mmCIF file of C-alpha atoms in Angstrom:
data_model
loop_
_atom_site.group_PDB
_atom_site.id
_atom_site.type_symbol
_atom_site.label_atom_id
_atom_site.label_comp_id
_atom_site.label_asym_id
_atom_site.label_seq_id
_atom_site.Cartn_x
_atom_site.Cartn_y
_atom_site.Cartn_z
ATOM 1 C CA MET A 233 61.724 -38.922 -68.714
ATOM 2 C CA LEU A 234 63.843 -36.383 -66.958
ATOM 3 C CA ASP A 235 63.659 -32.710 -66.012
ATOM 4 C CA LEU A 236 66.399 -31.031 -67.926
ATOM 5 C CA THR A 237 65.424 -27.453 -67.154
ATOM 6 C CA GLY A 238 68.912 -25.739 -66.797
ATOM 7 C CA ARG A 239 70.838 -28.743 -67.802
ATOM 8 C CA ARG A 240 73.328 -28.530 -70.325
ATOM 9 C CA VAL A 241 73.154 -30.914 -73.441
ATOM 10 C CA LEU A 242 75.734 -31.149 -75.927
ATOM 11 C CA ILE A 243 74.975 -32.481 -79.272
ATOM 12 C CA PHE A 244 78.014 -33.664 -81.664
ATOM 13 C CA GLY A 245 76.755 -33.035 -85.104
ATOM 14 C CA GLY A 246 74.781 -30.557 -86.755
ATOM 15 C CA GLY A 247 73.147 -32.530 -89.662
ATOM 16 C CA ASP A 248 69.472 -33.735 -89.846
ATOM 17 C CA VAL A 249 69.960 -36.056 -87.301
ATOM 18 C CA GLY A 250 71.622 -33.735 -84.738
ATOM 19 C CA ALA A 251 68.748 -31.216 -85.478
ATOM 20 C CA ARG A 252 66.057 -33.825 -84.508
ATOM 21 C CA LYS A 253 67.955 -34.470 -81.267
ATOM 22 C CA ALA A 254 68.366 -30.626 -80.698
ATOM 23 C CA ALA A 255 64.599 -30.126 -81.150
ATOM 24 C CA HIS A 256 63.873 -32.890 -78.525
ATOM 25 C CA PHE A 257 65.760 -30.908 -75.862
ATOM 26 C CA SER A 258 65.667 -27.423 -76.895
ATOM 27 C CA HIS A 259 62.256 -26.700 -75.310
ATOM 28 C CA GLU A 260 63.667 -27.054 -71.709
ATOM 29 C CA ALA A 261 67.471 -27.782 -71.824
ATOM 30 C CA GLU A 262 70.454 -25.359 -72.492
ATOM 31 C CA VAL A 263 71.369 -27.093 -75.918
ATOM 32 C CA THR A 264 74.966 -26.489 -77.600
ATOM 33 C CA VAL A 265 75.282 -28.201 -81.169
ATOM 34 C CA PHE A 266 79.031 -28.708 -82.215
ATOM 35 C CA SER A 267 79.695 -29.234 -85.800
ATOM 36 C CA ARG A 268 81.697 -28.276 -88.893
ATOM 37 C CA SER A 269 78.094 -27.245 -90.573
ATOM 38 C CA PHE A 270 74.663 -26.803 -89.406
ATOM 39 C CA SER A 271 71.296 -28.141 -90.929
ATOM 40 C CA PRO A 272 68.571 -25.572 -91.687
ATOM 41 C CA ASN A 273 66.387 -27.417 -89.395
ATOM 42 C CA LEU A 274 68.220 -26.001 -86.492
ATOM 43 C CA ASP A 275 67.140 -22.587 -87.560
ATOM 44 C CA GLY A 276 64.415 -21.043 -85.175
ATOM 45 C CA LEU A 277 65.623 -23.661 -82.237
ATOM 46 C CA THR A 278 66.767 -22.127 -78.939
ATOM 47 C CA ILE A 279 70.419 -23.288 -79.072
ATOM 48 C CA ARG A 280 74.075 -22.648 -79.158
ATOM 49 C CA ARG A 281 76.110 -23.396 -82.103
ATOM 50 C CA GLN A 282 80.030 -24.207 -81.758
ATOM 51 C CA GLU A 283 81.777 -24.695 -84.989
ATOM 52 C CA GLY A 284 84.581 -26.932 -85.203
ATOM 53 C CA ASP A 285 86.066 -30.263 -86.760
ATOM 54 C CA LEU A 286 85.296 -32.956 -84.344
ATOM 55 C CA SER A 287 87.554 -35.617 -86.093
ATOM 56 C CA ALA A 288 90.206 -33.308 -85.463
ATOM 57 C CA LEU A 289 89.903 -32.889 -81.591
ATOM 58 C CA SER A 290 91.999 -34.772 -79.368
ATOM 59 C CA ASP A 291 90.539 -36.703 -76.253
ATOM 60 C CA GLU A 292 91.361 -33.884 -74.138
ATOM 61 C CA ALA A 293 89.760 -31.287 -76.170
ATOM 62 C CA LEU A 294 86.473 -33.490 -76.264
ATOM 63 C CA ARG A 295 86.909 -33.882 -72.511
ATOM 64 C CA ASP A 296 86.992 -29.950 -72.126
ATOM 65 C CA LEU A 297 83.798 -29.873 -74.240
ATOM 66 C CA LEU A 298 81.887 -32.494 -72.168
ATOM 67 C CA SER A 299 82.978 -30.511 -68.899
ATOM 68 C CA GLY A 300 79.537 -29.614 -67.140
ATOM 69 C CA ALA A 301 77.350 -31.442 -69.581
ATOM 70 C CA PHE A 302 74.480 -33.594 -68.148
ATOM 71 C CA LEU A 303 73.899 -35.441 -71.234
ATOM 72 C CA ALA A 304 75.648 -35.750 -74.656
ATOM 73 C CA VAL A 305 74.509 -36.611 -78.015
ATOM 74 C CA ALA A 306 76.596 -38.285 -80.638
ATOM 75 C CA ALA A 307 74.988 -37.676 -83.842
ATOM 76 C CA THR A 308 77.731 -37.627 -86.552
ATOM 77 C CA PRO A 309 77.662 -39.959 -89.345
ATOM 78 C CA ASP A 310 80.867 -41.796 -88.114
ATOM 79 C CA PRO A 311 80.229 -44.592 -85.784
ATOM 80 C CA GLU A 312 83.718 -44.792 -84.775
ATOM 81 C CA LEU A 313 83.754 -41.139 -83.633
ATOM 82 C CA ASN A 314 80.377 -41.543 -82.157
ATOM 83 C CA ASP A 315 81.733 -44.482 -80.094
ATOM 84 C CA ARG A 316 84.786 -42.567 -78.850
ATOM 85 C CA ILE A 317 82.607 -39.881 -77.558
ATOM 86 C CA GLY A 318 80.454 -42.315 -75.757
ATOM 87 C CA ARG A 319 83.662 -43.727 -73.947
ATOM 88 C CA LEU A 320 84.711 -40.281 -73.023
ATOM 89 C CA CYS A 321 81.332 -39.912 -71.488
ATOM 90 C CA ALA A 322 81.352 -43.092 -69.686
ATOM 91 C CA GLU A 323 84.727 -41.755 -68.168
ATOM 92 C CA ALA A 324 83.315 -38.450 -67.298
ATOM 93 C CA GLY A 325 79.963 -39.699 -65.826
ATOM 94 C CA VAL A 326 78.029 -37.871 -68.665
ATOM 95 C CA LEU A 327 74.674 -39.577 -69.857
ATOM 96 C CA PHE A 328 75.160 -40.627 -73.241
ATOM 97 C CA ASN A 329 73.032 -41.141 -76.533
ATOM 98 C CA ASN A 330 74.494 -42.548 -79.529
ATOM 99 C CA ALA A 331 72.866 -42.053 -82.885
ATOM 100 C CA ALA A 332 75.119 -44.481 -84.933
ATOM 101 C CA GLY A 333 77.498 -46.963 -83.159
ATOM 102 C CA VAL A 334 77.378 -48.694 -79.857
ATOM 103 C CA PRO A 335 74.340 -47.766 -77.946
ATOM 104 C CA GLY A 336 74.619 -45.485 -75.068
ATOM 105 C CA ASP A 337 72.809 -45.587 -71.716
ATOM 106 C CA VAL A 338 69.944 -43.049 -72.882
ATOM 107 C CA ILE A 339 67.215 -43.876 -75.271
ATOM 108 C CA ILE A 340 65.753 -40.729 -76.931
ATOM 109 C CA PRO A 341 61.970 -41.797 -78.079
ATOM 110 C CA SER A 342 59.722 -40.197 -80.505
ATOM 111 C CA VAL A 343 57.438 -38.044 -78.692
ATOM 112 C CA VAL A 344 54.000 -36.625 -79.076
ATOM 113 C CA ARG A 345 53.613 -33.632 -76.570
ATOM 114 C CA GLY A 346 50.457 -31.713 -75.963
ATOM 115 C CA ASN A 347 49.910 -29.046 -73.179
ATOM 116 C CA ARG A 348 48.574 -31.703 -70.791
ATOM 117 C CA PHE A 349 50.265 -34.859 -71.923
ATOM 118 C CA LEU A 350 53.312 -36.453 -73.276
ATOM 119 C CA VAL A 351 53.648 -39.778 -74.943
ATOM 120 C CA ALA A 352 56.888 -41.500 -75.653
ATOM 121 C CA VAL A 353 57.304 -44.375 -78.132
ATOM 122 C CA SER A 354 60.648 -46.238 -78.523
ATOM 123 C CA THR A 355 61.695 -49.422 -80.449
ATOM 124 C CA TYR A 356 65.123 -49.524 -78.643
ATOM 125 C CA GLY A 357 66.481 -48.098 -81.813
ATOM 126 C CA ARG A 358 65.605 -50.991 -83.661
ATOM 127 C CA SER A 359 63.097 -49.312 -86.129
ATOM 128 C CA PRO A 360 62.903 -45.550 -85.893
ATOM 129 C CA ALA A 361 60.501 -45.660 -88.684
ATOM 130 C CA VAL A 362 58.036 -47.542 -86.710
ATOM 131 C CA SER A 363 58.599 -45.090 -83.771
ATOM 132 C CA ARG A 364 57.902 -42.260 -86.130
ATOM 133 C CA TYR A 365 54.718 -44.069 -87.508
ATOM 134 C CA LEU A 366 53.200 -44.454 -83.988
ATOM 135 C CA ARG A 367 53.805 -40.983 -83.197
ATOM 136 C CA MET A 368 52.198 -39.633 -86.458
ATOM 137 C CA ARG A 369 49.174 -41.954 -85.759
ATOM 138 C CA LEU A 370 48.929 -40.790 -82.206
ATOM 139 C CA GLU A 371 48.930 -37.157 -83.524
ATOM 140 C CA ALA A 372 46.274 -37.923 -86.287
ATOM 141 C CA ASP A 373 43.944 -40.187 -84.196
ATOM 142 C CA TYR A 374 44.054 -38.358 -81.141
ATOM 143 C CA ALA A 375 43.976 -34.589 -81.877
ATOM 144 C CA ASP A 376 41.408 -34.022 -79.373
ATOM 145 C CA LEU A 377 43.482 -35.589 -76.338
ATOM 146 C CA ASP A 378 44.325 -32.084 -74.819
ATOM 147 C CA ARG A 379 40.701 -31.144 -74.593
ATOM 148 C CA MET A 380 39.895 -34.577 -73.460
ATOM 149 C CA ILE A 381 42.066 -34.213 -70.494
ATOM 150 C CA LYS A 382 41.018 -30.822 -69.633
ATOM 151 C CA LEU A 383 37.382 -32.139 -69.640
ATOM 152 C CA GLN A 384 38.141 -35.004 -67.471
ATOM 153 C CA GLU A 385 40.073 -32.405 -65.122
ATOM 154 C CA GLU A 386 36.964 -30.244 -64.828
ATOM 155 C CA ILE A 387 34.581 -33.213 -64.469
ATOM 156 C CA ARG A 388 36.511 -35.194 -61.602
ATOM 157 C CA PRO A 389 35.761 -32.521 -58.881
ATOM 158 C CA MET A 390 32.229 -32.248 -59.894
ATOM 159 C CA LEU A 391 31.791 -35.944 -59.435
ATOM 160 C CA ARG A 392 33.495 -36.201 -56.208
ATOM 161 C CA GLU A 393 30.999 -33.921 -54.960
ATOM 162 C CA THR A 394 28.013 -35.850 -56.404
ATOM 163 C CA GLU A 395 28.952 -39.434 -56.608
ATOM 164 C CA PRO A 396 30.514 -40.927 -53.226
ATOM 165 C CA VAL A 397 31.486 -44.403 -54.965
ATOM 166 C CA GLN A 398 34.935 -44.333 -56.596
ATOM 167 C CA ALA A 399 33.988 -47.231 -58.746
ATOM 168 C CA GLU A 400 31.112 -45.284 -60.136
ATOM 169 C CA ARG A 401 33.116 -42.191 -60.636
ATOM 170 C CA SER A 402 35.678 -44.013 -62.566
ATOM 171 C CA ARG A 403 32.832 -45.898 -64.913
ATOM 172 C CA ILE A 404 31.457 -42.261 -65.529
ATOM 173 C CA LEU A 405 34.651 -40.839 -66.526
ATOM 174 C CA TRP A 406 35.509 -43.946 -68.762
ATOM 175 C CA ALA A 407 32.104 -43.520 -70.255
ATOM 176 C CA ILE A 408 32.796 -39.915 -71.203
ATOM 177 C CA LEU A 409 36.208 -40.995 -72.605
ATOM 178 C CA SER A 410 34.652 -43.439 -74.888
ATOM 179 C CA ASP A 411 31.626 -41.244 -75.934
ATOM 180 C CA GLY A 412 32.354 -40.602 -79.670
ATOM 181 C CA GLU A 413 29.864 -37.858 -80.120
ATOM 182 C CA ILE A 414 31.769 -36.034 -77.296
ATOM 183 C CA ARG A 415 35.021 -36.681 -78.933
ATOM 184 C CA VAL A 416 33.731 -35.425 -82.125
ATOM 185 C CA ALA A 417 32.464 -32.118 -80.449
ATOM 186 C CA LEU A 418 35.773 -31.658 -78.777
ATOM 187 C CA THR A 419 37.551 -31.109 -82.021
ATOM 188 C CA ALA A 420 35.485 -28.092 -82.803
ATOM 189 C CA ASP A 421 33.554 -26.652 -79.654
ATOM 190 C CA TYR A 422 34.911 -27.311 -76.376
ATOM 191 C CA ALA A 423 32.025 -25.659 -74.510
ATOM 192 C CA ARG A 424 29.556 -27.839 -76.384
ATOM 193 C CA ALA A 425 31.434 -31.049 -75.540
ATOM 194 C CA ARG A 426 31.543 -30.144 -71.862
ATOM 195 C CA ALA A 427 27.793 -29.309 -71.732
ATOM 196 C CA MET A 428 27.013 -32.810 -73.280
ATOM 197 C CA ALA A 429 29.259 -34.614 -70.788
ATOM 198 C CA ILE A 430 27.557 -32.897 -67.925
ATOM 199 C CA GLU A 431 24.014 -33.371 -69.316
ATOM 200 C CA ARG A 432 24.624 -37.209 -70.139
ATOM 201 C CA TYR A 433 26.708 -38.392 -67.269
ATOM 202 C CA LEU A 434 26.150 -35.871 -64.212
ATOM 203 C CA HIS A 435 22.635 -35.379 -64.550
ATOM 204 C CA ALA A 436 21.427 -38.653 -65.639
#
């Protein structure tokens, strides 16, 4: 996990794989996608497009493209071209992720992102399908997670005022987290879930 705010990320390849990589970084980094053509999945992303034929570029031209980049992603369908880009990144000191070819020094995980949390899942490239499966299960099974974090964030200072023992505060917070009725209430009515938590665990 890196803070990429204002950092330049260069993605080689504008197909569906490149689009997924661009979506991963575009919320914070300055993303440029270099490709002959561009997937419709790039539409709507805050990125810069640069059109060109990567296979026709010399090493010197690729080095020029990499100048100033913090991280580069090779997302073309040609492993040899991707590996070539990786070697140039190593020479230039640019972090590198390879979608197909020799692994780079950066792994891009499957991410579940909320307003108050981020969960990253990786199989080290061995099974992207498993990473996606786990991400989808987390999104489906923990749809209330943002609200639960907000609730815990509110309850913690209340507990510090009323419960002097840290172990007991931890037990209460865990009990709230494990309370199925509060979890159900959170999906529809935050105020009701909050009232339940206070009534059950702070006024007990």
